[in-house]
């Protein structure tokens, strides 16, 4: 771990200990508990590397707060499988559940079971504040996806973009559509056939992006929704000699995306700070279990734009802390 990361970890540890000490002083009759068990269930398939940062975050939080955090996910990203995993987690009676709301209609039933059993829930990443409230969650930690897409579209419009293709690798997640819709609305265009369903297979994504751009050569910009779609799109543009020539923006970060920004091949990446989406819920559930306290508002972890001007600040942390 380099000096910067050691400093960050040290400050986080001091903050957590200070909070615990102050709370213990306020509640002198309450002993500091430990060993709580929380389960985080994501919608991400095993192939989605973006979630590595969240896995790192819950590991760090677990170590610093002396709690156990389990990560579970549907291996292929199947949402029916995710619903079953939530039900299994509820049946195991953890001290708290952290989950995404990848599809409210599919997941609300299992989450209502958690609520009925008195298991506290924090939602992250996908889903709206209202959906989080409706399933009885304490709060939501994430990025307002439509607003993030709209902000990206405003930036692209200012840069002269009038048409685009949205490379959607997880179209069954409503939040992914919100990203594309916000981008289109900011440009002032309809969202129609320019949002393409590319699936999760890297080779398939590369071929579909190439096919779309061949059929629509006047496309001004490419918008990808994370590393799963960004990495194959980079390869597609490189093979067609369009990399660095077509306007390219993406959600989320990775080492490869950071390098693309640094090289000028990607104009910006939207950072929703996934480390916060992992760390903060563990801290919230720990405080809730030990002292019955929690923040009173939802927490927006993003969006923030990473560009060539500031990429050096985050590229060494991409995929681990950013």
GROMACS .gro file of C-alpha atoms in nm:
model
  322
    1UNK     CA    1   0.000   0.000   0.000
    2UNK     CA    2   0.152   0.337  -0.099
    3UNK     CA    3   0.185   0.636   0.134
    4UNK     CA    4  -0.140   0.796   0.014
    5UNK     CA    5  -0.347   0.483   0.078
    6UNK     CA    6  -0.187   0.432   0.419
    7UNK     CA    7  -0.277   0.789   0.507
    8UNK     CA    8  -0.637   0.742   0.388
    9UNK     CA    9  -0.677   0.418   0.582
   10UNK     CA   10  -0.526   0.572   0.895
   11UNK     CA   11  -0.759   0.872   0.880
   12UNK     CA   12  -1.060   0.644   0.826
   13UNK     CA   13  -0.960   0.431   1.125
   14UNK     CA   14  -0.914   0.735   1.346
   15UNK     CA   15  -1.253   0.870   1.238
   16UNK     CA   16  -1.432   0.542   1.311
   17UNK     CA   17  -1.264   0.505   1.650
   18UNK     CA   18  -1.343   0.865   1.739
   19UNK     CA   19  -1.709   0.816   1.647
   20UNK     CA   20  -1.727   0.498   1.853
   21UNK     CA   21  -1.561   0.664   2.150
   22UNK     CA   22  -1.793   0.964   2.142
   23UNK     CA   23  -2.099   0.741   2.113
   24UNK     CA   24  -1.981   0.524   2.401
   25UNK     CA   25  -1.941   0.836   2.613
   26UNK     CA   26  -2.296   0.940   2.529
   27UNK     CA   27  -2.427   0.594   2.619
   28UNK     CA   28  -2.218   0.491   2.923
   29UNK     CA   29  -2.443   0.195   3.004
   30UNK     CA   30  -2.393   0.037   2.660
   31UNK     CA   31  -2.093  -0.182   2.587
   32UNK     CA   32  -1.932  -0.172   2.242
   33UNK     CA   33  -2.052  -0.484   2.064
   34UNK     CA   34  -1.867  -0.653   1.783
   35UNK     CA   35  -1.886  -0.945   1.545
   36UNK     CA   36  -2.210  -0.845   1.373
   37UNK     CA   37  -2.275  -1.019   1.041
   38UNK     CA   38  -2.398  -0.834   0.735
   39UNK     CA   39  -2.470  -0.967   0.385
   40UNK     CA   40  -2.426  -0.760   0.069
   41UNK     CA   41  -2.616  -0.889  -0.234
   42UNK     CA   42  -2.542  -0.727  -0.570
   43UNK     CA   43  -2.700  -0.779  -0.911
   44UNK     CA   44  -2.360  -0.806  -1.080
   45UNK     CA   45  -2.244  -1.120  -1.261
   46UNK     CA   46  -1.905  -1.264  -1.174
   47UNK     CA   47  -1.757  -1.106  -1.487
   48UNK     CA   48  -1.826  -0.747  -1.375
   49UNK     CA   49  -1.491  -0.617  -1.247
   50UNK     CA   50  -1.637  -0.283  -1.136
   51UNK     CA   51  -1.766  -0.448  -0.817
   52UNK     CA   52  -1.412  -0.530  -0.703
   53UNK     CA   53  -1.393  -0.184  -0.544
   54UNK     CA   54  -1.707  -0.250  -0.342
   55UNK     CA   55  -1.571  -0.588  -0.235
   56UNK     CA   56  -1.255  -0.410  -0.120
   57UNK     CA   57  -1.464  -0.152   0.065
   58UNK     CA   58  -1.667  -0.403   0.264
   59UNK     CA   59  -1.350  -0.592   0.349
   60UNK     CA   60  -1.188  -0.274   0.478
   61UNK     CA   61  -1.499  -0.174   0.670
   62UNK     CA   62  -1.534  -0.519   0.819
   63UNK     CA   63  -1.177  -0.518   0.942
   64UNK     CA   64  -1.192  -0.167   1.086
   65UNK     CA   65  -1.532  -0.211   1.253
   66UNK     CA   66  -1.478  -0.572   1.363
   67UNK     CA   67  -1.782  -0.708   1.176
   68UNK     CA   68  -1.828  -0.989   0.924
   69UNK     CA   69  -1.948  -0.894   0.575
   70UNK     CA   70  -2.040  -1.153   0.314
   71UNK     CA   71  -2.065  -1.072  -0.057
   72UNK     CA   72  -2.317  -1.267  -0.264
   73UNK     CA   73  -2.432  -1.226  -0.625
   74UNK     CA   74  -2.600  -1.414  -0.910
   75UNK     CA   75  -2.313  -1.557  -1.113
   76UNK     CA   76  -2.474  -1.467  -1.446
   77UNK     CA   77  -2.657  -1.152  -1.331
   78UNK     CA   78  -2.998  -1.321  -1.340
   79UNK     CA   79  -3.237  -1.115  -1.127
   80UNK     CA   80  -3.462  -1.406  -1.034
   81UNK     CA   81  -3.150  -1.572  -0.895
   82UNK     CA   82  -3.069  -1.250  -0.708
   83UNK     CA   83  -3.417  -1.256  -0.549
   84UNK     CA   84  -3.352  -1.612  -0.430
   85UNK     CA   85  -3.016  -1.508  -0.285
   86UNK     CA   86  -3.185  -1.228  -0.089
   87UNK     CA   87  -3.440  -1.476   0.046
   88UNK     CA   88  -3.158  -1.710   0.150
   89UNK     CA   89  -2.980  -1.422   0.322
   90UNK     CA   90  -3.298  -1.327   0.508
   91UNK     CA   91  -3.342  -1.687   0.622
   92UNK     CA   92  -2.989  -1.687   0.765
   93UNK     CA   93  -3.090  -1.404   1.006
   94UNK     CA   94  -2.798  -1.163   0.956
   95UNK     CA   95  -2.768  -0.841   1.154
   96UNK     CA   96  -2.824  -0.643   0.836
   97UNK     CA   97  -2.861  -0.666   0.459
   98UNK     CA   98  -2.706  -0.441   0.195
   99UNK     CA   99  -2.847  -0.473  -0.155
  100UNK     CA  100  -2.910  -0.307  -0.486
  101UNK     CA  101  -3.260  -0.255  -0.625
  102UNK     CA  102  -3.176  -0.367  -0.977
  103UNK     CA  103  -3.547  -0.427  -1.048
  104UNK     CA  104  -3.798  -0.310  -0.790
  105UNK     CA  105  -4.079  -0.543  -0.898
  106UNK     CA  106  -3.858  -0.851  -0.884
  107UNK     CA  107  -3.686  -0.770  -0.554
  108UNK     CA  108  -3.948  -0.594  -0.344
  109UNK     CA  109  -4.098  -0.922  -0.218
  110UNK     CA  110  -3.774  -1.064  -0.073
  111UNK     CA  111  -3.687  -0.725   0.078
  112UNK     CA  112  -4.029  -0.699   0.241
  113UNK     CA  113  -3.954  -1.034   0.409
  114UNK     CA  114  -3.639  -0.881   0.558
  115UNK     CA  115  -3.842  -0.587   0.683
  116UNK     CA  116  -4.102  -0.814   0.846
  117UNK     CA  117  -3.829  -1.007   1.026
  118UNK     CA  118  -3.682  -0.683   1.160
  119UNK     CA  119  -3.358  -0.716   0.964
  120UNK     CA  120  -3.227  -0.364   0.886
  121UNK     CA  121  -3.161  -0.298   0.519
  122UNK     CA  122  -2.946  -0.040   0.340
  123UNK     CA  123  -2.984  -0.015  -0.038
  124UNK     CA  124  -2.698   0.086  -0.265
  125UNK     CA  125  -2.612   0.160  -0.626
  126UNK     CA  126  -2.930   0.080  -0.823
  127UNK     CA  127  -3.277   0.199  -0.731
  128UNK     CA  128  -3.434   0.529  -0.633
  129UNK     CA  129  -3.467   0.694  -0.295
  130UNK     CA  130  -3.842   0.630  -0.308
  131UNK     CA  131  -3.797   0.260  -0.386
  132UNK     CA  132  -3.554   0.231  -0.099
  133UNK     CA  133  -3.806   0.390   0.135
  134UNK     CA  134  -4.086   0.169   0.002
  135UNK     CA  135  -3.898  -0.151   0.093
  136UNK     CA  136  -3.834  -0.017   0.443
  137UNK     CA  137  -3.461   0.049   0.406
  138UNK     CA  138  -3.278   0.278   0.647
  139UNK     CA  139  -3.136   0.479   0.357
  140UNK     CA  140  -2.990   0.456   0.007
  141UNK     CA  141  -2.626   0.512  -0.085
  142UNK     CA  142  -2.570   0.568  -0.454
  143UNK     CA  143  -2.576   0.791  -0.757
  144UNK     CA  144  -2.898   0.941  -0.899
  145UNK     CA  145  -2.864   0.773  -1.237
  146UNK     CA  146  -3.090   0.993  -1.449
  147UNK     CA  147  -2.924   1.307  -1.310
  148UNK     CA  148  -2.581   1.160  -1.381
  149UNK     CA  149  -2.680   1.082  -1.740
  150UNK     CA  150  -2.830   1.429  -1.779
  151UNK     CA  151  -2.512   1.591  -1.648
  152UNK     CA  152  -2.306   1.387  -1.892
  153UNK     CA  153  -2.537   1.488  -2.176
  154UNK     CA  154  -2.503   1.857  -2.088
  155UNK     CA  155  -2.126   1.823  -2.099
  156UNK     CA  156  -2.140   1.641  -2.433
  157UNK     CA  157  -2.382   1.897  -2.581
  158UNK     CA  158  -2.148   2.178  -2.481
  159UNK     CA  159  -1.872   1.992  -2.664
  160UNK     CA  160  -2.082   1.982  -2.981
  161UNK     CA  161  -2.232   1.632  -2.966
  162UNK     CA  162  -2.570   1.595  -3.141
  163UNK     CA  163  -2.605   1.218  -3.184
  164UNK     CA  164  -2.483   0.917  -2.989
  165UNK     CA  165  -2.501   0.545  -2.926
  166UNK     CA  166  -2.557   0.420  -2.571
  167UNK     CA  167  -2.389   0.082  -2.522
  168UNK     CA  168  -2.611  -0.083  -2.261
  169UNK     CA  169  -2.464  -0.406  -2.122
  170UNK     CA  170  -2.733  -0.452  -1.855
  171UNK     CA  171  -3.058  -0.340  -2.010
  172UNK     CA  172  -3.270  -0.538  -1.762
  173UNK     CA  173  -3.155  -0.297  -1.489
  174UNK     CA  174  -3.381   0.013  -1.508
  175UNK     CA  175  -3.098   0.230  -1.374
  176UNK     CA  176  -2.898   0.162  -1.690
  177UNK     CA  177  -3.184   0.292  -1.905
  178UNK     CA  178  -3.206   0.602  -1.685
  179UNK     CA  179  -2.844   0.680  -1.765
  180UNK     CA  180  -2.910   0.663  -2.139
  181UNK     CA  181  -3.238   0.854  -2.107
  182UNK     CA  182  -3.081   1.137  -1.910
  183UNK     CA  183  -2.804   1.169  -2.168
  184UNK     CA  184  -3.056   1.182  -2.455
  185UNK     CA  185  -3.277   1.437  -2.278
  186UNK     CA  186  -2.983   1.669  -2.215
  187UNK     CA  187  -2.892   1.652  -2.584
  188UNK     CA  188  -3.255   1.716  -2.674
  189UNK     CA  189  -3.299   1.397  -2.878
  190UNK     CA  190  -3.529   1.097  -2.854
  191UNK     CA  191  -3.392   0.782  -2.693
  192UNK     CA  192  -3.470   0.511  -2.942
  193UNK     CA  193  -3.266   0.267  -3.145
  194UNK     CA  194  -2.940   0.437  -3.046
  195UNK     CA  195  -2.957   0.253  -2.713
  196UNK     CA  196  -2.828  -0.091  -2.803
  197UNK     CA  197  -2.863  -0.404  -2.591
  198UNK     CA  198  -2.518  -0.563  -2.612
  199UNK     CA  199  -2.528  -0.823  -2.335
  200UNK     CA  200  -2.232  -0.920  -2.117
  201UNK     CA  201  -2.004  -1.114  -2.352
  202UNK     CA  202  -1.698  -0.900  -2.441
  203UNK     CA  203  -1.667  -1.036  -2.794
  204UNK     CA  204  -2.038  -0.984  -2.855
  205UNK     CA  205  -2.021  -0.627  -2.726
  206UNK     CA  206  -1.728  -0.546  -2.952
  207UNK     CA  207  -1.908  -0.685  -3.258
  208UNK     CA  208  -2.236  -0.503  -3.183
  209UNK     CA  209  -2.064  -0.169  -3.132
  210UNK     CA  210  -1.871  -0.211  -3.457
  211UNK     CA  211  -2.188  -0.308  -3.643
  212UNK     CA  212  -2.381  -0.009  -3.511
  213UNK     CA  213  -2.110   0.239  -3.608
  214UNK     CA  214  -2.079   0.087  -3.956
  215UNK     CA  215  -2.455   0.123  -4.003
  216UNK     CA  216  -2.460   0.473  -3.850
  217UNK     CA  217  -2.134   0.641  -3.961
  218UNK     CA  218  -2.255   0.990  -3.863
  219UNK     CA  219  -2.272   0.903  -3.492
  220UNK     CA  220  -2.099   1.179  -3.295
  221UNK     CA  221  -2.045   1.004  -2.963
  222UNK     CA  222  -2.032   0.674  -2.779
  223UNK     CA  223  -2.161   0.638  -2.422
  224UNK     CA  224  -2.077   0.322  -2.229
  225UNK     CA  225  -2.220   0.232  -1.889
  226UNK     CA  226  -1.920   0.078  -1.715
  227UNK     CA  227  -1.605  -0.129  -1.771
  228UNK     CA  228  -1.805  -0.428  -1.896
  229UNK     CA  229  -1.909  -0.232  -2.203
  230UNK     CA  230  -1.626   0.025  -2.211
  231UNK     CA  231  -1.339  -0.221  -2.250
  232UNK     CA  232  -1.479  -0.401  -2.559
  233UNK     CA  233  -1.583  -0.064  -2.704
  234UNK     CA  234  -1.225   0.058  -2.676
  235UNK     CA  235  -1.116  -0.246  -2.879
  236UNK     CA  236  -1.392  -0.193  -3.136
  237UNK     CA  237  -1.294   0.171  -3.188
  238UNK     CA  238  -0.926   0.084  -3.202
  239UNK     CA  239  -0.983  -0.177  -3.475
  240UNK     CA  240  -1.193   0.066  -3.680
  241UNK     CA  241  -0.934   0.345  -3.630
  242UNK     CA  242  -1.193   0.564  -3.457
  243UNK     CA  243  -1.035   0.556  -3.112
  244UNK     CA  244  -0.943   0.911  -3.018
  245UNK     CA  245  -1.148   1.049  -3.307
  246UNK     CA  246  -1.504   0.983  -3.190
  247UNK     CA  247  -1.634   1.145  -2.871
  248UNK     CA  248  -1.627   0.879  -2.599
  249UNK     CA  249  -1.769   0.907  -2.247
  250UNK     CA  250  -1.831   0.635  -1.993
  251UNK     CA  251  -1.978   0.565  -1.653
  252UNK     CA  252  -1.748   0.427  -1.385
  253UNK     CA  253  -1.374   0.374  -1.373
  254UNK     CA  254  -1.115   0.102  -1.416
  255UNK     CA  255  -0.745   0.099  -1.486
  256UNK     CA  256  -0.812   0.066  -1.859
  257UNK     CA  257  -1.064   0.351  -1.857
  258UNK     CA  258  -0.825   0.574  -1.661
  259UNK     CA  259  -0.553   0.505  -1.918
  260UNK     CA  260  -0.797   0.586  -2.199
  261UNK     CA  261  -0.874   0.922  -2.038
  262UNK     CA  262  -0.505   0.992  -1.989
  263UNK     CA  263  -0.435   0.909  -2.355
  264UNK     CA  264  -0.718   1.136  -2.473
  265UNK     CA  265  -0.920   0.847  -2.617
  266UNK     CA  266  -1.197   0.883  -2.357
  267UNK     CA  267  -1.321   1.234  -2.280
  268UNK     CA  268  -1.446   1.159  -1.929
  269UNK     CA  269  -1.548   0.889  -1.686
  270UNK     CA  270  -1.827   0.934  -1.433
  271UNK     CA  271  -1.710   0.836  -1.088
  272UNK     CA  272  -1.990   0.726  -0.853
  273UNK     CA  273  -1.734   0.644  -0.583
  274UNK     CA  274  -1.815   0.275  -0.532
  275UNK     CA  275  -1.589   0.254  -0.228
  276UNK     CA  276  -1.842   0.471  -0.044
  277UNK     CA  277  -2.124   0.242  -0.162
  278UNK     CA  278  -1.952  -0.046   0.015
  279UNK     CA  279  -1.800   0.120   0.321
  280UNK     CA  280  -2.079   0.357   0.428
  281UNK     CA  281  -2.358   0.094   0.451
  282UNK     CA  282  -2.140  -0.127   0.673
  283UNK     CA  283  -2.072   0.169   0.901
  284UNK     CA  284  -2.443   0.265   0.905
  285UNK     CA  285  -2.555  -0.088   0.994
  286UNK     CA  286  -2.286  -0.118   1.261
  287UNK     CA  287  -2.397   0.203   1.431
  288UNK     CA  288  -2.762   0.106   1.392
  289UNK     CA  289  -2.707  -0.234   1.554
  290UNK     CA  290  -2.489  -0.104   1.836
  291UNK     CA  291  -2.662   0.222   1.923
  292UNK     CA  292  -2.985   0.243   1.725
  293UNK     CA  293  -2.870   0.552   1.536
  294UNK     CA  294  -2.837   0.625   1.164
  295UNK     CA  295  -2.808   0.921   0.924
  296UNK     CA  296  -3.143   1.085   0.855
  297UNK     CA  297  -3.094   1.131   0.481
  298UNK     CA  298  -2.995   0.926   0.178
  299UNK     CA  299  -2.634   0.964   0.068
  300UNK     CA  300  -2.539   1.052  -0.290
  301UNK     CA  301  -2.201   0.898  -0.369
  302UNK     CA  302  -2.180   1.061  -0.715
  303UNK     CA  303  -2.161   1.175  -0.986
  304UNK     CA  304  -1.820   1.326  -1.034
  305UNK     CA  305  -1.637   1.364  -1.365
  306UNK     CA  306  -1.285   1.234  -1.413
  307UNK     CA  307  -1.111   1.401  -1.707
  308UNK     CA  308  -0.760   1.435  -1.842
  309UNK     CA  309  -0.713   1.727  -1.602
  310UNK     CA  310  -0.765   1.524  -1.285
  311UNK     CA  311  -0.718   1.161  -1.387
  312UNK     CA  312  -0.373   1.137  -1.228
  313UNK     CA  313  -0.534   1.190  -0.890
  314UNK     CA  314  -0.740   0.874  -0.924
  315UNK     CA  315  -0.573   0.642  -1.176
  316UNK     CA  316  -0.357   0.466  -0.915
  317UNK     CA  317  -0.670   0.399  -0.708
  318UNK     CA  318  -0.894   0.283  -0.996
  319UNK     CA  319  -1.038  -0.061  -0.939
  320UNK     CA  320  -0.945  -0.062  -0.570
  321UNK     CA  321  -1.061   0.262  -0.407
  322UNK     CA  322  -1.210   0.454  -0.704
   0.00000   0.00000   0.00000
